[in-house]
mmCIF file of C-alpha atoms and ligand atoms in Angstrom:
data_model
loop_
_atom_site.group_PDB
_atom_site.id
_atom_site.type_symbol
_atom_site.label_atom_id
_atom_site.label_comp_id
_atom_site.label_asym_id
_atom_site.label_seq_id
_atom_site.Cartn_x
_atom_site.Cartn_y
_atom_site.Cartn_z
ATOM 1 C CA UNK A 21 69.722 66.686 80.911
ATOM 2 C CA UNK A 22 73.503 66.850 80.782
ATOM 3 C CA UNK A 23 75.026 70.114 79.685
ATOM 4 C CA UNK A 24 77.087 70.413 76.544
ATOM 5 C CA UNK A 25 80.299 70.828 78.530
ATOM 6 C CA UNK A 26 79.919 67.526 80.360
ATOM 7 C CA UNK A 27 78.888 65.676 77.192
ATOM 8 C CA UNK A 28 81.932 67.051 75.358
ATOM 9 C CA UNK A 29 84.149 65.865 78.172
ATOM 10 C CA UNK A 30 82.696 62.369 77.988
ATOM 11 C CA UNK A 31 83.523 62.214 74.321
ATOM 12 C CA UNK A 32 86.970 63.782 74.632
ATOM 13 C CA UNK A 33 88.055 61.581 77.471
ATOM 14 C CA UNK A 34 86.323 58.455 76.283
ATOM 15 C CA UNK A 35 84.002 58.401 79.275
ATOM 16 C CA UNK A 36 80.983 56.216 78.831
ATOM 17 C CA UNK A 37 78.001 55.918 81.184
ATOM 18 C CA UNK A 38 79.149 52.422 82.255
ATOM 19 C CA UNK A 39 82.294 53.989 83.686
ATOM 20 C CA UNK A 40 80.180 56.161 85.964
ATOM 21 C CA UNK A 41 78.130 53.199 87.123
ATOM 22 C CA UNK A 42 81.287 51.444 88.315
ATOM 23 C CA UNK A 43 81.927 54.349 90.732
ATOM 24 C CA UNK A 44 78.397 54.151 92.148
ATOM 25 C CA UNK A 45 77.786 57.548 90.574
ATOM 26 C CA UNK A 46 80.439 59.180 92.767
ATOM 27 C CA UNK A 47 82.978 61.597 91.351
ATOM 28 C CA UNK A 48 85.150 61.668 94.502
ATOM 29 C CA UNK A 49 85.366 59.152 97.297
ATOM 30 C CA UNK A 50 87.516 58.848 100.409
ATOM 31 C CA UNK A 51 87.614 55.461 102.099
ATOM 32 C CA UNK A 52 89.110 55.628 105.546
ATOM 33 C CA UNK A 53 91.972 57.856 104.353
ATOM 34 C CA UNK A 54 94.631 58.818 106.884
ATOM 35 C CA UNK A 55 97.721 60.781 105.876
ATOM 36 C CA UNK A 56 100.751 62.163 107.745
ATOM 37 C CA UNK A 57 103.354 64.473 106.188
ATOM 38 C CA UNK A 58 106.895 63.128 106.103
ATOM 39 C CA UNK A 59 108.570 63.332 109.510
ATOM 40 C CA UNK A 60 105.269 64.235 111.228
ATOM 41 C CA UNK A 61 103.942 61.878 113.860
ATOM 42 C CA UNK A 62 100.425 63.266 113.966
ATOM 43 C CA UNK A 63 98.263 62.611 110.919
ATOM 44 C CA UNK A 64 97.105 65.797 109.153
ATOM 45 C CA UNK A 65 93.898 64.026 108.135
ATOM 46 C CA UNK A 66 92.487 60.991 109.890
ATOM 47 C CA UNK A 67 89.975 58.282 108.896
ATOM 48 C CA UNK A 68 88.295 60.437 106.282
ATOM 49 C CA UNK A 69 85.237 58.929 104.605
ATOM 50 C CA UNK A 70 83.530 60.997 101.946
ATOM 51 C CA UNK A 71 81.192 60.314 99.054
ATOM 52 C CA UNK A 72 80.790 63.205 96.617
ATOM 53 C CA UNK A 73 78.351 63.156 93.708
ATOM 54 C CA UNK A 74 78.825 65.102 90.473
ATOM 55 C CA UNK A 75 77.488 68.670 90.570
ATOM 56 C CA UNK A 76 77.751 69.286 94.318
ATOM 57 C CA UNK A 77 79.090 72.565 95.751
ATOM 58 C CA UNK A 78 80.805 71.723 99.006
ATOM 59 C CA UNK A 79 81.964 74.259 101.516
ATOM 60 C CA UNK A 80 84.800 73.100 103.756
ATOM 61 C CA UNK A 81 85.245 74.910 107.043
ATOM 62 C CA UNK A 82 87.415 74.534 110.100
ATOM 63 C CA UNK A 83 90.051 76.294 112.179
ATOM 64 C CA UNK A 84 93.587 76.885 110.950
ATOM 65 C CA UNK A 85 95.677 73.713 110.831
ATOM 66 C CA UNK A 86 92.687 71.327 110.955
ATOM 67 C CA UNK A 87 93.596 69.697 107.619
ATOM 68 C CA UNK A 88 91.471 71.496 105.004
ATOM 69 C CA UNK A 89 94.305 72.073 102.504
ATOM 70 C CA UNK A 90 95.605 68.555 103.152
ATOM 71 C CA UNK A 91 92.162 67.185 102.256
ATOM 72 C CA UNK A 92 92.185 69.190 98.999
ATOM 73 C CA UNK A 93 95.751 68.108 98.143
ATOM 74 C CA UNK A 94 94.604 64.512 98.567
ATOM 75 C CA UNK A 95 92.114 65.021 95.745
ATOM 76 C CA UNK A 96 94.348 66.744 93.192
ATOM 77 C CA UNK A 97 97.125 64.214 93.728
ATOM 78 C CA UNK A 98 99.693 66.605 95.260
ATOM 79 C CA UNK A 99 99.331 64.090 98.074
ATOM 80 C CA UNK A 100 100.943 61.571 97.735
ATOM 81 C CA UNK A 101 102.777 62.442 94.471
ATOM 82 C CA UNK A 102 104.395 65.723 95.566
ATOM 83 C CA UNK A 103 104.133 65.356 99.321
ATOM 84 C CA UNK A 104 105.341 61.865 100.127
ATOM 85 C CA UNK A 105 104.278 60.754 103.573
ATOM 86 C CA UNK A 106 102.489 57.923 105.270
ATOM 87 C CA UNK A 107 99.024 57.097 104.157
ATOM 88 C CA UNK A 108 96.394 54.423 104.476
ATOM 89 C CA UNK A 109 92.944 54.027 102.978
ATOM 90 C CA UNK A 110 92.007 55.247 99.536
ATOM 91 C CA UNK A 111 90.989 58.346 97.575
ATOM 92 C CA UNK A 112 89.346 57.842 94.181
ATOM 93 C CA UNK A 113 88.357 60.163 91.358
ATOM 94 C CA UNK A 114 85.773 58.634 89.042
ATOM 95 C CA UNK A 115 86.633 55.257 90.535
ATOM 96 C CA UNK A 116 90.414 55.513 89.865
ATOM 97 C CA UNK A 117 92.754 55.564 92.830
ATOM 98 C CA UNK A 118 94.606 58.899 93.132
ATOM 99 C CA UNK A 119 97.691 57.032 94.394
ATOM 100 C CA UNK A 120 97.838 55.049 91.154
ATOM 101 C CA UNK A 121 97.076 57.913 88.751
ATOM 102 C CA UNK A 122 99.694 60.412 87.565
ATOM 103 C CA UNK A 123 99.344 64.104 88.464
ATOM 104 C CA UNK A 124 99.022 64.936 84.752
ATOM 105 C CA UNK A 125 96.069 62.565 84.368
ATOM 106 C CA UNK A 126 94.435 63.918 87.514
ATOM 107 C CA UNK A 127 94.953 67.504 86.263
ATOM 108 C CA UNK A 128 92.728 66.732 83.275
ATOM 109 C CA UNK A 129 89.823 66.200 85.662
ATOM 110 C CA UNK A 130 90.669 68.307 88.692
ATOM 111 C CA UNK A 131 91.353 72.057 88.543
ATOM 112 C CA UNK A 132 92.944 73.675 91.586
ATOM 113 C CA UNK A 133 92.962 77.374 92.480
ATOM 114 C CA UNK A 134 95.354 78.330 95.241
ATOM 115 C CA UNK A 135 94.733 80.880 97.981
ATOM 116 C CA UNK A 136 97.391 83.134 96.502
ATOM 117 C CA UNK A 137 97.077 83.463 92.705
ATOM 118 C CA UNK A 138 100.786 84.399 92.509
ATOM 119 C CA UNK A 139 101.456 80.680 93.000
ATOM 120 C CA UNK A 140 99.927 79.813 89.666
ATOM 121 C CA UNK A 141 100.743 82.768 87.463
ATOM 122 C CA UNK A 142 103.808 82.030 85.363
ATOM 123 C CA UNK A 143 103.676 83.837 82.029
ATOM 124 C CA UNK A 144 104.236 87.370 80.764
ATOM 125 C CA UNK A 145 100.752 87.941 79.379
ATOM 126 C CA UNK A 146 97.329 87.018 80.684
ATOM 127 C CA UNK A 147 96.465 85.198 77.477
ATOM 128 C CA UNK A 148 99.620 83.057 77.584
ATOM 129 C CA UNK A 149 99.005 82.399 81.227
ATOM 130 C CA UNK A 150 95.475 81.122 80.647
ATOM 131 C CA UNK A 151 96.895 78.853 77.914
ATOM 132 C CA UNK A 152 99.739 77.533 80.092
ATOM 133 C CA UNK A 153 98.069 74.342 81.385
ATOM 134 C CA UNK A 154 96.675 73.441 77.954
ATOM 135 C CA UNK A 155 100.073 73.944 76.304
ATOM 136 C CA UNK A 156 101.550 71.556 78.837
ATOM 137 C CA UNK A 157 98.998 68.953 77.803
ATOM 138 C CA UNK A 158 100.288 69.270 74.238
ATOM 139 C CA UNK A 159 96.897 70.015 72.642
ATOM 140 C CA UNK A 160 96.558 71.332 69.069
ATOM 141 C CA UNK A 161 96.902 75.088 68.685
ATOM 142 C CA UNK A 162 93.284 75.500 67.463
ATOM 143 C CA UNK A 163 91.938 73.562 70.442
ATOM 144 C CA UNK A 164 94.009 75.666 72.848
ATOM 145 C CA UNK A 165 92.788 78.881 71.167
ATOM 146 C CA UNK A 166 89.159 77.765 71.434
ATOM 147 C CA UNK A 167 89.354 76.791 75.125
ATOM 148 C CA UNK A 168 91.361 79.882 76.114
ATOM 149 C CA UNK A 169 88.864 82.214 74.397
ATOM 150 C CA UNK A 170 85.990 80.370 76.057
ATOM 151 C CA UNK A 171 87.515 80.726 79.559
ATOM 152 C CA UNK A 172 88.440 84.384 79.023
ATOM 153 C CA UNK A 173 84.857 85.159 78.009
ATOM 154 C CA UNK A 174 83.409 83.183 80.902
ATOM 155 C CA UNK A 175 85.469 85.196 83.390
ATOM 156 C CA UNK A 176 84.794 88.413 81.522
ATOM 157 C CA UNK A 177 88.489 89.330 81.358
ATOM 158 C CA UNK A 178 88.766 90.113 77.620
ATOM 159 C CA UNK A 179 90.190 93.552 78.414
ATOM 160 C CA UNK A 180 93.080 92.013 80.329
ATOM 161 C CA UNK A 181 94.403 89.574 77.728
ATOM 162 C CA UNK A 182 97.481 91.538 76.751
ATOM 163 C CA UNK A 183 98.312 92.782 80.241
ATOM 164 C CA UNK A 184 101.177 91.395 82.302
ATOM 165 C CA UNK A 185 99.662 89.246 85.093
ATOM 166 C CA UNK A 186 102.017 90.595 87.781
ATOM 167 C CA UNK A 187 100.657 94.131 87.161
ATOM 168 C CA UNK A 188 97.068 93.151 87.939
ATOM 169 C CA UNK A 189 95.088 93.596 91.152
ATOM 170 C CA UNK A 190 94.577 90.571 93.418
ATOM 171 C CA UNK A 191 90.985 90.141 92.218
ATOM 172 C CA UNK A 192 92.070 90.271 88.573
ATOM 173 C CA UNK A 193 94.904 87.807 89.255
ATOM 174 C CA UNK A 194 92.433 85.455 90.937
ATOM 175 C CA UNK A 195 90.199 85.589 87.848
ATOM 176 C CA UNK A 196 93.178 84.896 85.550
ATOM 177 C CA UNK A 197 94.182 81.911 87.698
ATOM 178 C CA UNK A 198 90.591 80.638 87.599
ATOM 179 C CA UNK A 199 90.419 81.135 83.803
ATOM 180 C CA UNK A 200 93.637 79.105 83.384
ATOM 181 C CA UNK A 201 92.147 76.270 85.405
ATOM 182 C CA UNK A 202 88.734 76.405 83.682
ATOM 183 C CA UNK A 203 90.321 76.493 80.222
ATOM 184 C CA UNK A 204 91.273 72.882 80.905
ATOM 185 C CA UNK A 205 87.567 72.125 81.390
ATOM 186 C CA UNK A 206 87.918 70.217 84.645
ATOM 187 C CA UNK A 207 84.974 68.221 85.985
ATOM 188 C CA UNK A 208 86.066 69.064 89.514
ATOM 189 C CA UNK A 209 87.087 72.545 90.656
ATOM 190 C CA UNK A 210 88.873 72.994 93.957
ATOM 191 C CA UNK A 211 89.396 76.412 95.501
ATOM 192 C CA UNK A 212 91.495 76.883 98.632
ATOM 193 C CA UNK A 213 90.405 80.126 100.326
ATOM 194 C CA UNK A 214 89.896 81.918 96.998
ATOM 195 C CA UNK A 215 88.472 85.103 98.530
ATOM 196 C CA UNK A 216 91.042 85.698 101.258
ATOM 197 C CA UNK A 217 92.851 88.443 99.289
ATOM 198 C CA UNK A 218 89.715 90.007 97.856
ATOM 199 C CA UNK A 219 87.608 92.983 98.914
ATOM 200 C CA UNK A 220 83.950 92.147 99.760
ATOM 201 C CA UNK A 221 82.657 93.268 96.349
ATOM 202 C CA UNK A 222 85.213 91.257 94.335
ATOM 203 C CA UNK A 223 84.680 88.277 96.665
ATOM 204 C CA UNK A 224 80.944 88.362 95.864
ATOM 205 C CA UNK A 225 81.713 88.661 92.159
ATOM 206 C CA UNK A 226 83.901 85.547 92.388
ATOM 207 C CA UNK A 227 81.158 83.680 94.247
ATOM 208 C CA UNK A 228 78.701 84.527 91.436
ATOM 209 C CA UNK A 229 81.172 83.159 88.867
ATOM 210 C CA UNK A 230 81.598 79.979 90.924
ATOM 211 C CA UNK A 231 77.812 79.505 91.071
ATOM 212 C CA UNK A 232 77.547 80.052 87.324
ATOM 213 C CA UNK A 233 80.252 77.456 86.624
ATOM 214 C CA UNK A 234 78.402 74.951 88.785
ATOM 215 C CA UNK A 235 74.916 75.651 87.463
ATOM 216 C CA UNK A 236 75.727 76.054 83.770
ATOM 217 C CA UNK A 237 78.520 73.525 83.413
ATOM 218 C CA UNK A 238 77.723 70.952 86.089
ATOM 219 C CA UNK A 239 81.236 71.202 87.570
ATOM 220 C CA UNK A 240 81.638 69.685 91.051
ATOM 221 C CA UNK A 241 83.100 72.360 93.323
ATOM 222 C CA UNK A 242 84.902 72.150 96.663
ATOM 223 C CA UNK A 243 85.777 75.411 98.402
ATOM 224 C CA UNK A 244 87.624 76.095 101.594
ATOM 225 C CA UNK A 245 86.217 79.351 102.915
ATOM 226 C CA UNK A 246 86.270 80.867 106.381
ATOM 227 C CA UNK A 247 83.453 83.304 105.628
ATOM 228 C CA UNK A 248 80.544 80.867 105.577
ATOM 229 C CA UNK A 249 78.008 83.621 104.847
ATOM 230 C CA UNK A 250 79.576 84.201 101.423
ATOM 231 C CA UNK A 251 78.750 80.733 100.129
ATOM 232 C CA UNK A 252 76.183 79.255 102.446
ATOM 233 C CA UNK A 253 73.418 80.072 100.014
ATOM 234 C CA UNK A 254 75.126 78.348 97.086
ATOM 235 C CA UNK A 255 76.483 75.279 98.893
ATOM 236 C CA UNK A 256 74.695 71.930 98.690
ATOM 237 C CA UNK A 257 76.681 70.681 101.640
ATOM 238 C CA UNK A 258 79.046 71.839 104.402
ATOM 239 C CA UNK A 259 81.915 69.786 105.774
ATOM 240 C CA UNK A 260 83.284 70.932 109.136
ATOM 241 C CA UNK A 261 86.706 69.709 110.156
ATOM 242 C CA UNK A 262 88.597 69.759 113.425
ATOM 243 C CA UNK A 263 91.990 68.207 114.233
ATOM 244 C CA UNK A 264 92.199 66.258 110.965
ATOM 245 C CA UNK A 265 88.731 64.746 111.253
ATOM 246 C CA UNK A 266 85.341 65.473 109.765
ATOM 247 C CA UNK A 267 82.972 66.403 112.575
ATOM 248 C CA UNK A 268 79.915 67.446 110.586
ATOM 249 C CA UNK A 269 78.981 66.782 106.996
ATOM 250 C CA UNK A 270 75.582 67.603 105.639
ATOM 251 C CA UNK A 271 73.054 69.957 104.180
ATOM 252 C CA UNK A 272 73.825 73.595 105.242
ATOM 253 C CA UNK A 273 70.661 74.191 107.278
ATOM 254 C CA UNK A 274 71.262 70.988 109.245
ATOM 255 C CA UNK A 275 74.967 71.640 109.896
ATOM 256 C CA UNK A 276 74.236 75.214 111.007
ATOM 257 C CA UNK A 277 72.055 73.886 113.845
ATOM 258 C CA UNK A 278 75.137 72.256 115.415
ATOM 259 C CA UNK A 279 75.764 74.121 118.670
ATOM 260 C CA UNK A 280 79.406 72.973 118.763
ATOM 261 C CA UNK A 281 80.496 75.015 115.712
ATOM 262 C CA UNK A 282 81.788 78.122 117.554
ATOM 263 C CA UNK A 283 83.567 75.893 120.090
ATOM 264 C CA UNK A 284 85.613 74.187 117.362
ATOM 265 C CA UNK A 285 86.500 77.559 115.847
ATOM 266 C CA UNK A 286 83.931 77.863 113.060
ATOM 267 C CA UNK A 287 82.270 81.250 112.947
ATOM 268 C CA UNK A 288 78.593 80.929 112.069
ATOM 269 C CA UNK A 289 77.013 83.587 109.821
ATOM 270 C CA UNK A 290 75.426 86.589 111.545
ATOM 271 C CA UNK A 291 71.971 85.742 110.154
ATOM 272 C CA UNK A 292 72.209 82.251 111.660
ATOM 273 C CA UNK A 293 73.240 83.704 115.024
ATOM 274 C CA UNK A 294 70.376 86.162 114.929
ATOM 275 C CA UNK A 295 67.963 83.362 114.076
ATOM 276 C CA UNK A 296 69.261 81.330 117.013
ATOM 277 C CA UNK A 297 68.788 84.220 119.464
ATOM 278 C CA UNK A 298 65.279 84.990 118.175
ATOM 279 C CA UNK A 299 64.381 81.304 118.219
ATOM 280 C CA UNK A 300 65.276 81.084 121.902
ATOM 281 C CA UNK A 301 62.644 83.797 122.515
ATOM 282 C CA UNK A 302 60.046 82.305 120.183
ATOM 283 C CA UNK A 303 60.739 78.704 119.112
ATOM 284 C CA UNK A 304 58.396 78.887 116.124
ATOM 285 C CA UNK A 305 60.719 81.219 114.267
ATOM 286 C CA UNK A 306 60.815 79.394 110.906
ATOM 287 C CA UNK A 307 63.671 77.443 109.346
ATOM 288 C CA UNK A 308 67.295 78.556 109.599
ATOM 289 C CA UNK A 309 67.792 81.325 107.039
ATOM 290 C CA UNK A 310 70.648 81.093 104.545
ATOM 291 C CA UNK A 311 70.362 84.699 103.385
ATOM 292 C CA UNK A 312 69.261 88.083 104.687
ATOM 293 C CA UNK A 313 66.198 87.816 102.416
ATOM 294 C CA UNK A 314 65.125 84.561 104.045
ATOM 295 C CA UNK A 315 65.595 86.086 107.502
ATOM 296 C CA UNK A 316 63.503 89.106 106.443
ATOM 297 C CA UNK A 317 60.705 86.766 105.274
ATOM 298 C CA UNK A 318 60.746 84.994 108.650
ATOM 299 C CA UNK A 319 60.666 88.319 110.490
ATOM 300 C CA UNK A 320 57.805 89.685 108.408
ATOM 301 C CA UNK A 321 55.693 86.626 109.296
ATOM 302 C CA UNK A 322 56.351 87.181 112.996
ATOM 303 C CA UNK A 323 55.653 90.921 112.833
ATOM 304 C CA UNK A 324 52.380 90.581 110.937
HETATM 305 N N1 LIG B 427 104.061 70.590 103.875
HETATM 306 C C1 LIG B 427 103.816 70.228 105.132
HETATM 307 N N2 LIG B 427 104.740 69.536 105.856
HETATM 308 C C2 LIG B 427 104.495 69.141 107.125
HETATM 309 N N3 LIG B 427 103.346 69.421 107.787
HETATM 310 C C3 LIG B 427 102.408 70.121 107.132
HETATM 311 C C4 LIG B 427 102.585 70.568 105.787
HETATM 312 N N4 LIG B 427 101.484 71.248 105.402
HETATM 313 C C5 LIG B 427 100.648 71.222 106.460
HETATM 314 N N5 LIG B 427 101.191 70.557 107.504
HETATM 315 C C6 LIG B 427 100.574 70.293 108.818
HETATM 316 O O1 LIG B 427 99.393 69.528 108.619
HETATM 317 C C7 LIG B 427 98.324 70.007 109.460
HETATM 318 C C8 LIG B 427 97.136 70.424 108.584
HETATM 319 O O2 LIG B 427 97.545 71.530 107.797
HETATM 320 P P1 LIG B 427 96.656 72.148 106.648
HETATM 321 O O3 LIG B 427 97.507 73.074 105.864
HETATM 322 O O4 LIG B 427 95.977 71.054 105.922
HETATM 323 O O5 LIG B 427 95.567 72.955 107.516
HETATM 324 P P2 LIG B 427 94.461 73.994 107.048
HETATM 325 O O6 LIG B 427 93.189 73.553 107.716
HETATM 326 O O7 LIG B 427 94.455 74.127 105.584
HETATM 327 O O8 LIG B 427 94.940 75.345 107.750
HETATM 328 P P3 LIG B 427 94.782 76.892 107.237
HETATM 329 O O9 LIG B 427 93.336 77.276 107.517
HETATM 330 O O10 LIG B 427 95.725 77.631 108.142
HETATM 331 O O11 LIG B 427 95.150 76.959 105.799
HETATM 332 C C9 LIG B 427 98.908 71.144 110.286
HETATM 333 O O12 LIG B 427 99.302 70.613 111.516
HETATM 334 C C10 LIG B 427 100.128 71.588 109.487
HETATM 335 O O13 LIG B 427 101.128 72.090 110.336
HETATM 336 MG MG1 LIG B 428 94.914 75.704 104.247
#
């Protein structure tokens, strides 16, 4: 059953089920997309093919400079609209080509949270900041009020509404940035290293919020995150990139069996490493664990 949020979006944006059928049920697709920044010979992403269904949580991993942010910018339209360059192939959102859709139209469907929340905090109060994107869309005041209140409650930041954003901690700023994006009720949420400035506790808190947004609202989520262990349990899929290309793309347990990961600069979670070592000793050591609890269950069976 579709959640209320998605149904409301269909009505608001005139989406009908037929429209979905014409995209083969995909919310994002890349068809052989290659892109090079202006004056760069080497493509930043190369021959990317991706088919993403609504409601997935996708973790994108890869060493610095491998093209993760470029891939994300290709979805929210910054590429090619703000970063002109050379491209071939196609990226589509809901069946519409990103190249042929304005950034404003794309922004109604795709929310983007930057690594550094300073980059998307503009106003003098948290409340005004959360409303910023909606005001730019020229919505009615009542509608803005309703969506801002909803996002503020969702992120549990009611106490911050009258504070000045630049006075907040990094974790609080990240939540304000996320509230501003969610207030626009995007169907796709993209987060580029959202936990890099956060302490482990606040990072976990953010991960819980991300899971809630996905589970309760059906939002499709793509996250670039170096710490795989933070999200491995929530992700439906991991995409591993190297030198502008996708090397592995699949269900987390399957991708984590790839022996090449450390060699291409992707640090595997400690529990996975431990499982690998134990499995070498005793090859019947259960399936790859995605959490410490799962590892403990495996161990208990062995120690019985
Ligand atoms: N604005 C730009 N102009 C020119 N080249 C760029 C630009 N942004 C990125 N690049 C280049 O494109 C390639 C991919 O960069 P990108 O930022 O997508 O990598 P990344 O995987 O996100 O890295 P990181 O983990 O460090 O954020 C790199 O070679 C980078 O130098
Ligand atoms: Mg990046």
